[in-house]
């Protein structure tokens, strides 16, 4: 994401997070919420990670972003209950960056002062404020790719997922669905413009014969029906969108009413939410919907890591864990714990982690594909894991219809 202003960055982060905003309060509807992060663990020298997240400052989006923190703390409890890492407990310190430059900078300074090993969580004002502080101190940043620095500053930023969902959607639409025409149904803001640009560029780089038409949804639109009518007027083969939560409910319902099949709408993983979307639309609308997804299918309980994650989320957070952001936070902590074991628990600190990630090659990522520097591209040199799956909602659960793949591989082959 290449934005030149902080406003645009916040818009991009909002689009990434809004898919879970509606479900952040609903995620406890089928279980009893607990406060994760209470398992003390062993008495050794703690491994300190700083969760610098906009827990406030972005309204409902802050509640969604905070699901990163919930996943991280559940992983902390799980690891500490097993004796920590070589006798060292995991300690995640929360600092609210408030989507504010001053607060973000203060959190980064606090992390350095308290000898944090790495920065976790999601902060939308991170790139120009907190990131330089950590970079000067040599503390690795694992902020998701919502700031230009997150993907471009390979010397201190390490992106572990979520960087290629739009590109994956284009590949699936062109290759599997044989689409020749597409509409990008997106918000009228810098993030929506970025989505259109990335979709258009991906079509070109794949070499697909596919027209791309943007239809922008003005901010504050209560009824998307007129814009949906415009989107389907040209009878596109597919629609790409980033609508989520209540917005997705309204949009998908309108597409269905207009006679457009919802199994030809491709959306991001944050929208694949049970509480805020699948249970809020009729089965004939939900069934067949398609999503790019950066982590393992949360309904695939035959996968032992998914089963471990779902059990830990229920035990320590009182939630079912069907959230891409919760998975992301949990996976980051679990993977860092394994890296600590690889380096040696007694040697594990910010410097050793940075050295490891700078040259990482095919190291397993929890609930995902391996991390490797070989996946870096000129546009995204800090990207360690671009692989995506495509999931489809069928009969009340998510099914994997496109196994893990790297969208950039196919772009390179297409020239």
PDB file of C-alpha atoms in Angstrom, residues 183 185 215 225-236 239 254-255 258-261:
ATOM      1  CA  UNK A 183     -16.395  -4.602 -11.275  1.00  0.00           C
ATOM      2  CA  UNK A 185     -17.275  -2.369  -5.763  1.00  0.00           C
ATOM      3  CA  UNK A 215     -17.951   1.516  -8.819  1.00  0.00           C
ATOM      4  CA  UNK A 225     -28.896  -0.434  -3.921  1.00  0.00           C
ATOM      5  CA  UNK A 226     -28.398   2.324  -6.562  1.00  0.00           C
ATOM      6  CA  UNK A 227     -24.666   1.638  -6.659  1.00  0.00           C
ATOM      7  CA  UNK A 228     -25.197  -2.106  -6.845  1.00  0.00           C
ATOM      8  CA  UNK A 229     -27.588  -1.507  -9.757  1.00  0.00           C
ATOM      9  CA  UNK A 230     -24.818   0.450 -11.480  1.00  0.00           C
ATOM     10  CA  UNK A 231     -22.336  -2.341 -10.759  1.00  0.00           C
ATOM     11  CA  UNK A 232     -24.479  -5.068 -12.329  1.00  0.00           C
ATOM     12  CA  UNK A 233     -25.776  -2.971 -15.243  1.00  0.00           C
ATOM     13  CA  UNK A 234     -22.884  -4.065 -17.434  1.00  0.00           C
ATOM     14  CA  UNK A 235     -23.383  -7.740 -16.496  1.00  0.00           C
ATOM     15  CA  UNK A 236     -19.865  -8.354 -15.147  1.00  0.00           C
ATOM     16  CA  UNK A 239     -17.340  -8.429  -8.538  1.00  0.00           C
ATOM     17  CA  UNK A 254     -28.697  -5.812  -2.775  1.00  0.00           C
ATOM     18  CA  UNK A 255     -26.655  -7.875  -5.253  1.00  0.00           C
ATOM     19  CA  UNK A 258     -30.611  -7.542  -8.395  1.00  0.00           C
ATOM     20  CA  UNK A 259     -30.200 -11.158  -9.493  1.00  0.00           C
ATOM     21  CA  UNK A 260     -26.393 -11.218  -9.345  1.00  0.00           C
ATOM     22  CA  UNK A 261     -25.046 -14.538  -7.993  1.00  0.00           C
TER      23      UNK A 261
END
